[in-house]
PDB file of C-alpha atoms and ligand atoms in Angstrom:
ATOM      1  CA  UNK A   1     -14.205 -13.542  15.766  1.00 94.00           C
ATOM      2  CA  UNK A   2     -12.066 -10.359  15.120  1.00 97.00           C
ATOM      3  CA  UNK A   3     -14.347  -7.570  14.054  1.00 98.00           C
ATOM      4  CA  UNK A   4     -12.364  -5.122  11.998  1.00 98.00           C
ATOM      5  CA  UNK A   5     -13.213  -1.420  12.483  1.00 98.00           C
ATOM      6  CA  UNK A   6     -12.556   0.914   9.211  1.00 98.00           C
ATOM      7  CA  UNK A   7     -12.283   4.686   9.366  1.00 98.00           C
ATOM      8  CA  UNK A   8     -12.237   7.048   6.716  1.00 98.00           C
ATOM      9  CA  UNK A   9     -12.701  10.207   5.649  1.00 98.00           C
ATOM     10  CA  UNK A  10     -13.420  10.768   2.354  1.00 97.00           C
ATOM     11  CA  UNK A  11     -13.993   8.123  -0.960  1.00 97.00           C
ATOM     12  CA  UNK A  12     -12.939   5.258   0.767  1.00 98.00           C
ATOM     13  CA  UNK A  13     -11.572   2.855  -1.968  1.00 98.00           C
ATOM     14  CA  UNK A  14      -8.891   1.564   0.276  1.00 98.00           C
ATOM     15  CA  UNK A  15     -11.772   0.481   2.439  1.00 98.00           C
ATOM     16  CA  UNK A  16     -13.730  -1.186  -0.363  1.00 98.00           C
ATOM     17  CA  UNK A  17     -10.501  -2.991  -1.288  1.00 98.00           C
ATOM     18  CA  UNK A  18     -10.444  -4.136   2.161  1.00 98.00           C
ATOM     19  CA  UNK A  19     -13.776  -5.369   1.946  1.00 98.00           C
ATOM     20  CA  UNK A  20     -14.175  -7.363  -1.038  1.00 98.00           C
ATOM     21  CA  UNK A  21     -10.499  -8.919  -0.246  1.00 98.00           C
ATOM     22  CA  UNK A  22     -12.676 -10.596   2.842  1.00 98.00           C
ATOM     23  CA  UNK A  23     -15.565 -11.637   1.179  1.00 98.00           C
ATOM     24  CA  UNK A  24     -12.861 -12.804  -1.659  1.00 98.00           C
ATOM     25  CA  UNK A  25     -10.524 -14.334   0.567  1.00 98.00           C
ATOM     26  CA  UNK A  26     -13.713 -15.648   3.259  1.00 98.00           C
ATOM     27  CA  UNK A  27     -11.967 -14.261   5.824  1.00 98.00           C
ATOM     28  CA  UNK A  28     -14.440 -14.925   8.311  1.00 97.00           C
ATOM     29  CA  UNK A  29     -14.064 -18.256   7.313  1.00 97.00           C
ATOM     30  CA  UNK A  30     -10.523 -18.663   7.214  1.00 97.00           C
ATOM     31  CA  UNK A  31      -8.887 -16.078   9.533  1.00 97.00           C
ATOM     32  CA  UNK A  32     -12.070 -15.488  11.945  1.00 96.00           C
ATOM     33  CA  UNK A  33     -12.207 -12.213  10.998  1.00 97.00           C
ATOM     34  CA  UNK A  34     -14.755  -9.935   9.854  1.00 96.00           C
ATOM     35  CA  UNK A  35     -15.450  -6.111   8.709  1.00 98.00           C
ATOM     36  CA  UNK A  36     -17.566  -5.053  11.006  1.00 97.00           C
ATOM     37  CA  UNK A  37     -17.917  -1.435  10.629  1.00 98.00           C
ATOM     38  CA  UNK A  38     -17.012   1.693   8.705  1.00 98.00           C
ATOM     39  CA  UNK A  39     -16.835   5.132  10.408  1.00 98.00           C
ATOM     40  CA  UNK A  40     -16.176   8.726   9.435  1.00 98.00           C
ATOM     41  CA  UNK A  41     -15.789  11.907  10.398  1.00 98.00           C
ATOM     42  CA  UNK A  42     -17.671  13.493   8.189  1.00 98.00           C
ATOM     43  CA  UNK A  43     -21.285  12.466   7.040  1.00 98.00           C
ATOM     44  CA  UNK A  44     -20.590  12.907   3.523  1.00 98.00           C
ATOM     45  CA  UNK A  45     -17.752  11.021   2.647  1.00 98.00           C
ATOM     46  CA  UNK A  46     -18.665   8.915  -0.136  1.00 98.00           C
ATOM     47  CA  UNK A  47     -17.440   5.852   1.193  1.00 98.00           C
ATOM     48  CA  UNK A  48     -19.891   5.366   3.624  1.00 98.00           C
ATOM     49  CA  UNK A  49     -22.564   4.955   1.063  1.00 98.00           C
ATOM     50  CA  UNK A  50     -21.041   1.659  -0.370  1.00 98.00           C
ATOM     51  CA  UNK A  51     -20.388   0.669   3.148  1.00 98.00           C
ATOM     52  CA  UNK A  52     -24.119   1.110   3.928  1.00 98.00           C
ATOM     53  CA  UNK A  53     -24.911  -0.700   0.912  1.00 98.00           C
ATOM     54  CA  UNK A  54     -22.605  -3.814   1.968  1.00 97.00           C
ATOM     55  CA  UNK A  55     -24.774  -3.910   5.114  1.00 97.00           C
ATOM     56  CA  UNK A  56     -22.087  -2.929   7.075  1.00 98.00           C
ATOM     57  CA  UNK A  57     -22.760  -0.958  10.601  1.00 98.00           C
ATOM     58  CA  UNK A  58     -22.063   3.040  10.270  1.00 98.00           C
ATOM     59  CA  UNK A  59     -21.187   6.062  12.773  1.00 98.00           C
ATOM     60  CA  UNK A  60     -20.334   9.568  11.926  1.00 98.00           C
ATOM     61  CA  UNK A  61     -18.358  11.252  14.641  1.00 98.00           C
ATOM     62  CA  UNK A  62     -18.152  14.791  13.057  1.00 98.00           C
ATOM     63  CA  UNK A  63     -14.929  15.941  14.350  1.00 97.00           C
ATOM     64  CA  UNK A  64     -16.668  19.698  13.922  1.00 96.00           C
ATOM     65  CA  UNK A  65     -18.937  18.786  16.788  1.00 97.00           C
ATOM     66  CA  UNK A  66     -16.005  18.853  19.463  1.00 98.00           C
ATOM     67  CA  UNK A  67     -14.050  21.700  20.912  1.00 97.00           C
ATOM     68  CA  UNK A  68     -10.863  19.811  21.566  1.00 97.00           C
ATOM     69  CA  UNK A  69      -8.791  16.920  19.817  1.00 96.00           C
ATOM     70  CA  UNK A  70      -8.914  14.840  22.818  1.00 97.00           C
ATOM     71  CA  UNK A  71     -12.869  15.030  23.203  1.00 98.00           C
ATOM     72  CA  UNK A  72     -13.448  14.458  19.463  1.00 98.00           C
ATOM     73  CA  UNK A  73     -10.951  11.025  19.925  1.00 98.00           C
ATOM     74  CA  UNK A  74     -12.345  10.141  23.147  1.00 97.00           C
ATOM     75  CA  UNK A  75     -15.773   9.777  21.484  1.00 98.00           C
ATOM     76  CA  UNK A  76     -14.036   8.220  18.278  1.00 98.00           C
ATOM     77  CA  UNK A  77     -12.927   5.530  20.764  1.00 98.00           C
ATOM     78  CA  UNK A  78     -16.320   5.097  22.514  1.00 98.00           C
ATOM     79  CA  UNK A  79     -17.663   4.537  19.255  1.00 98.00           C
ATOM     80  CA  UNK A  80     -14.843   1.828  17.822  1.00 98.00           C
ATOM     81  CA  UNK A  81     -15.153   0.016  21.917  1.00 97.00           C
ATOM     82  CA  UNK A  82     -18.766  -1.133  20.683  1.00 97.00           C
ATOM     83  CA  UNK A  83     -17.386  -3.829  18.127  1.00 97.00           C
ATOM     84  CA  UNK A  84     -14.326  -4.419  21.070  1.00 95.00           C
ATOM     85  CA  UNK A  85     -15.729  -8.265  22.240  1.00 89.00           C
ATOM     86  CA  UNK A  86     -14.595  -9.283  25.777  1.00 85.00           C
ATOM     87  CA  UNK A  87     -12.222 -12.421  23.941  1.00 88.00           C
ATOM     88  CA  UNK A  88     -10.801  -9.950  21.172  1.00 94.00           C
ATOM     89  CA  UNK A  89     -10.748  -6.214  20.776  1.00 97.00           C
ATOM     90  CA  UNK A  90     -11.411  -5.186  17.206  1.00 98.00           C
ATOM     91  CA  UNK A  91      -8.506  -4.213  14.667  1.00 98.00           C
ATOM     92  CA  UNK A  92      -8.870  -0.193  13.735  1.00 98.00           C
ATOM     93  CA  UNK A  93      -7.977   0.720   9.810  1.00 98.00           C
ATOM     94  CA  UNK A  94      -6.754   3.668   8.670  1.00 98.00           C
ATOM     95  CA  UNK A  95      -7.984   4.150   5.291  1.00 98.00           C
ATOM     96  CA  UNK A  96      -7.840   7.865   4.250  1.00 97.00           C
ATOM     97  CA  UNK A  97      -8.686   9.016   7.406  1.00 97.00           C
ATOM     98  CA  UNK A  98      -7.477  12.508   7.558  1.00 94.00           C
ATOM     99  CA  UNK A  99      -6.921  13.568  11.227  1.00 94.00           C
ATOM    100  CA  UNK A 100      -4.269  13.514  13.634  1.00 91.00           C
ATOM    101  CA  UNK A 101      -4.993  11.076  16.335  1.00 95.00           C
ATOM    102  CA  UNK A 102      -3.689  12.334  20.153  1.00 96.00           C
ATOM    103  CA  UNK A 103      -1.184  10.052  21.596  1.00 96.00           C
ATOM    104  CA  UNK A 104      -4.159   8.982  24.196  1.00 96.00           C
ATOM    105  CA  UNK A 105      -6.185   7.501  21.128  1.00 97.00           C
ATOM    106  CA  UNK A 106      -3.307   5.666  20.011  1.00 97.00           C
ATOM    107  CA  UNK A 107      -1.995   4.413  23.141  1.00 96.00           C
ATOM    108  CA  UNK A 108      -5.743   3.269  23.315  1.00 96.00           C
ATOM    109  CA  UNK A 109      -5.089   0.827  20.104  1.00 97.00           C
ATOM    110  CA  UNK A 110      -1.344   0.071  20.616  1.00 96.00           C
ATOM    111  CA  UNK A 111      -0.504  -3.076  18.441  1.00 96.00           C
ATOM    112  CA  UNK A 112      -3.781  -2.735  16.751  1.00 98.00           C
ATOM    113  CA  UNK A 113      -4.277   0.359  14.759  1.00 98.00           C
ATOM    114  CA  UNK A 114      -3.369   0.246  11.189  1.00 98.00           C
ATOM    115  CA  UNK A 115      -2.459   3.021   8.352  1.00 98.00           C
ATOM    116  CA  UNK A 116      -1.271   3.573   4.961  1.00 98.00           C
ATOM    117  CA  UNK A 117       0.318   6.287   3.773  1.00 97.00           C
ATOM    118  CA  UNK A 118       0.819   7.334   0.207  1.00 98.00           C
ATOM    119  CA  UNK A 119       4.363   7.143   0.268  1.00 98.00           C
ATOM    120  CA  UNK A 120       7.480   5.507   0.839  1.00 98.00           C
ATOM    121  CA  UNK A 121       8.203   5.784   4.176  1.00 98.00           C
ATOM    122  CA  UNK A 122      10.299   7.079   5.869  1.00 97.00           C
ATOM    123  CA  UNK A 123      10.446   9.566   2.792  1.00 98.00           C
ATOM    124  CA  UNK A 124       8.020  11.871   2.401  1.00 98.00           C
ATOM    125  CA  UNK A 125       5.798  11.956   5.688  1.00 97.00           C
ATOM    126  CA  UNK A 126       3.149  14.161   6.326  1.00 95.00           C
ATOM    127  CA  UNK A 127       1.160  15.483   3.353  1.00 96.00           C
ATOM    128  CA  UNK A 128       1.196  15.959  -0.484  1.00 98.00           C
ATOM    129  CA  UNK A 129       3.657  12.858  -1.130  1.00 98.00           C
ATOM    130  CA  UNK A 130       3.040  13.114  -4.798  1.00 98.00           C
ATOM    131  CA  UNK A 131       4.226  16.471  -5.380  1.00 98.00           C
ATOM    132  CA  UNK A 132       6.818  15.956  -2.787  1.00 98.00           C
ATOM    133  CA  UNK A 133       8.340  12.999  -4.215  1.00 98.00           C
ATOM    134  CA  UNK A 134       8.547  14.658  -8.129  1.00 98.00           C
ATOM    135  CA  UNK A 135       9.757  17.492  -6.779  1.00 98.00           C
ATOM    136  CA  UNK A 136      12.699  15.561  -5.270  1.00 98.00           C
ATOM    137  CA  UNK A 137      13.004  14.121  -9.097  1.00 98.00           C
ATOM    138  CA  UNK A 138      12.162  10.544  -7.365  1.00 98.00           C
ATOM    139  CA  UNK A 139      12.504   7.646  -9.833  1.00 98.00           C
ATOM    140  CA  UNK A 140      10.432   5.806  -7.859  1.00 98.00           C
ATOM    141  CA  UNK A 141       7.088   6.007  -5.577  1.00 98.00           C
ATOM    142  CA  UNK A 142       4.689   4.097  -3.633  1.00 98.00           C
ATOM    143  CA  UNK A 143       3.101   3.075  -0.291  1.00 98.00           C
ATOM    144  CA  UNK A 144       3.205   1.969   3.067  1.00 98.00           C
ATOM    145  CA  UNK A 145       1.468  -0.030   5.651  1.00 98.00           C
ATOM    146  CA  UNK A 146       2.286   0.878   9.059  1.00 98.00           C
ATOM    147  CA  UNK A 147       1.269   0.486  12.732  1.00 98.00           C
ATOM    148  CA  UNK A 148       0.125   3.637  14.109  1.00 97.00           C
ATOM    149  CA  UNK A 149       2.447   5.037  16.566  1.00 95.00           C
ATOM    150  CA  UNK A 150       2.246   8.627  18.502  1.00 91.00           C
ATOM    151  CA  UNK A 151       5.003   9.914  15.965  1.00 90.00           C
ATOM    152  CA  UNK A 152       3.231  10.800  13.195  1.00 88.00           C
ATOM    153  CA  UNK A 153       3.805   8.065   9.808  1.00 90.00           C
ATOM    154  CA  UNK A 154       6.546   6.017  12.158  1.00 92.00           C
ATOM    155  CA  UNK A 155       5.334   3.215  12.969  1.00 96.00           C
ATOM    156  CA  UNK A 156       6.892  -0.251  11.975  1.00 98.00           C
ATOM    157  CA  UNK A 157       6.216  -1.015   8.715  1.00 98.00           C
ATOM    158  CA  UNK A 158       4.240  -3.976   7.301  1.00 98.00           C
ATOM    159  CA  UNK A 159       4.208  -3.386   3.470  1.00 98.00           C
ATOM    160  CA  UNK A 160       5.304  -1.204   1.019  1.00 98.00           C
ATOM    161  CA  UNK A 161       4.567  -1.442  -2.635  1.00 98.00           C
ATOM    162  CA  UNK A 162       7.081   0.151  -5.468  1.00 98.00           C
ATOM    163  CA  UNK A 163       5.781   2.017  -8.676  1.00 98.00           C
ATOM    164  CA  UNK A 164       7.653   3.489 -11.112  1.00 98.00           C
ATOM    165  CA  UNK A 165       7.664   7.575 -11.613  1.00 98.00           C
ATOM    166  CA  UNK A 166       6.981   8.819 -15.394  1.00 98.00           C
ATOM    167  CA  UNK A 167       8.775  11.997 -16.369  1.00 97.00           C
ATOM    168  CA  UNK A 168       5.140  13.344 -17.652  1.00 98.00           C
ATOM    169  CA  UNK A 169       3.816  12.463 -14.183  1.00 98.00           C
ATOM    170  CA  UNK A 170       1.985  15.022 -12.654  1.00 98.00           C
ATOM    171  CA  UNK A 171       0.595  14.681  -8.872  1.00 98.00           C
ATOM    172  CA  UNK A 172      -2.533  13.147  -9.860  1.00 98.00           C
ATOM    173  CA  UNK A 173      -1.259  10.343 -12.126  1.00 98.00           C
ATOM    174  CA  UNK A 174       1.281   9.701  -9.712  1.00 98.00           C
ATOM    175  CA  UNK A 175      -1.274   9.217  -7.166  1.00 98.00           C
ATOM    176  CA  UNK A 176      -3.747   7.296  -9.262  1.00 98.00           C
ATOM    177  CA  UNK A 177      -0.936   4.768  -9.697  1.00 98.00           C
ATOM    178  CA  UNK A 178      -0.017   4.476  -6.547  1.00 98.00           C
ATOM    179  CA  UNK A 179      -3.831   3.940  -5.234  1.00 98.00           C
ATOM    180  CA  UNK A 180      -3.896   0.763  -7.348  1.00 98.00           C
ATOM    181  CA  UNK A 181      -0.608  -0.610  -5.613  1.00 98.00           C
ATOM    182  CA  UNK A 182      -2.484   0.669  -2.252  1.00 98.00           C
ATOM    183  CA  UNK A 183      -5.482  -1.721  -2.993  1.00 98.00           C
ATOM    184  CA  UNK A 184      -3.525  -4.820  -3.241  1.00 98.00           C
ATOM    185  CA  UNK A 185      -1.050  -4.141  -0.273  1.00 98.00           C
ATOM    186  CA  UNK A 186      -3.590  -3.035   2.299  1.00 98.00           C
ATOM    187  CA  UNK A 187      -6.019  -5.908   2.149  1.00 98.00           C
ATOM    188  CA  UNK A 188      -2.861  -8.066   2.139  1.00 98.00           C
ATOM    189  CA  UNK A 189      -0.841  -6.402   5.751  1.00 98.00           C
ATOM    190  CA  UNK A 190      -4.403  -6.679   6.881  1.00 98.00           C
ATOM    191  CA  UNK A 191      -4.553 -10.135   6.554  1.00 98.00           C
ATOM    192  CA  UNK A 192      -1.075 -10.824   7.763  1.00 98.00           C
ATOM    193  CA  UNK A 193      -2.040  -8.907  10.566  1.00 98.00           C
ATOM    194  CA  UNK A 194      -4.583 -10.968  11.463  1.00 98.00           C
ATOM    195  CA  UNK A 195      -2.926 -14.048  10.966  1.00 97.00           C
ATOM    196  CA  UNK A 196       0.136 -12.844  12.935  1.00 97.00           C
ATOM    197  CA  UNK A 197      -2.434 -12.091  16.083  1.00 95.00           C
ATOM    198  CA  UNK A 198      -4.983 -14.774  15.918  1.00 90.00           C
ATOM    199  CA  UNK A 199      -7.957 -14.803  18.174  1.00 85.00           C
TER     200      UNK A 199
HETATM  201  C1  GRF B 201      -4.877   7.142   0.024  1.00 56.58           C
HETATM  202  O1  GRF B 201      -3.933   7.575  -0.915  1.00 56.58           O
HETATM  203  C2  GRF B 201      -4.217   6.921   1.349  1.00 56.58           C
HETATM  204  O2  GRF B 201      -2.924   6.419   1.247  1.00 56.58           O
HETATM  205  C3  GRF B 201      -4.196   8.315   1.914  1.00 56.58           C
HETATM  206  O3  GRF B 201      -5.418   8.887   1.524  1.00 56.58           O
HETATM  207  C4  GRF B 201      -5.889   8.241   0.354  1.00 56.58           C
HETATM  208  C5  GRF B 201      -7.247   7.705   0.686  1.00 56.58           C
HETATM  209  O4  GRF B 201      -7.924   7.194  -0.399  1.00 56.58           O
HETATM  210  N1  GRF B 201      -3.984   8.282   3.328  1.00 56.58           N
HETATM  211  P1  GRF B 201      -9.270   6.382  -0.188  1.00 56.58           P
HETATM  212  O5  GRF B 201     -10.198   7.222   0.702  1.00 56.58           O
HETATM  213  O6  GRF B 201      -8.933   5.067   0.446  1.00 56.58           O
HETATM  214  O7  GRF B 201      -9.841   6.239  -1.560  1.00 56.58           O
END
């Protein structure tokens, strides 16, 4: 079985889309794979409640609590290791986790660490995509699915997903229509992922 390991950071909806595509979808079932657990850095990001409520396994490693990146990722790592079984290391998600990983971590997880980033890539890495992209007068936005490389938003990419731009868009409703596009492509490159790298 393939556990998949989830981190976030904040409401987590990417996550729950995640979720209920398995349960949908039976993916332990059907691809032998399973969400296995949900961690944050910070103890009150609201997705960890529904997470908790799905019966799901939790950790907070409070990235506060550590004086260097590498210490706060090396305990990050500990933590994601426990659903690693000796057959099949987990898959790590991305899902609005908001800190940048050291190349260490991500060597760690090469070929199986997994992000999505709110835009287009390669346009627009980094932050605030939204306003980015309708300050470039974009006609178009989205998403990406990506594997997580040391170069920040690099990696190959698995799935994008196209939404139109509105001319009264502002940053927010630009984002809020991209999130919906996010929920279908995420749980889908998951998927493929799996299926691609089967246990
Ligand atoms: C998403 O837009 C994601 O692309 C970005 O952060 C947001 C997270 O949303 N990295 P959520 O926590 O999954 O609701």
């Amino acid at each position: 079985m393939r556990n998949i390991v989830i981190l976030i950071s904040g409401a987590g909806s990417n996550m729950e889309a995640i979720v209920h595509a398995s349960h949908r979808d039976q993916w332990r079932d059907k691809l032998r794979a399973n969400v296995s657990a949900v961690i944050s850095n910070r103890a009150d990001a609201a997705g960890l409640q529904f997470a908790r409520a799905q019966g799901l396994a939790t950790a907070v490693v409070d990235h506060k609590a550590f004086s260097t990146r590498e210490a706060f990722d090396a305990a990050l790592a500990s933590e994601i290791s426990k659903f690693d079984n000796a057959q099949c290391p987990a898959l790590v998600v991305l899902a609005g986790f908001l800190r940048i990983l050291t190349p260490g971590f991500v060597q760690t997880f090469n070929g199986r660490l997994l992000n999505i980033h709110p835009s287009l890539l390669p346009a627009f890495p980094g932050l605030n995509t939204h306003q980015r992209a309708l300050d470039e007068g974009c006609k178009v936005a989205g998403a990406t699915v990506h594997m997580v490389t040391p170069a920040l938003d690099q990696g190959a990419i698995l799935a994008q997903a196209v939404v139109p731009v509105l001319p009264e868009d502002t940053a927010a409703t630009l984002g809020a229509r991209v999130l919906t596009q996010e929920h279908r492509i995420y749980p889908q490159a998951v998927a493929g992922w799996i299926r691609a790298n089967p246990v």
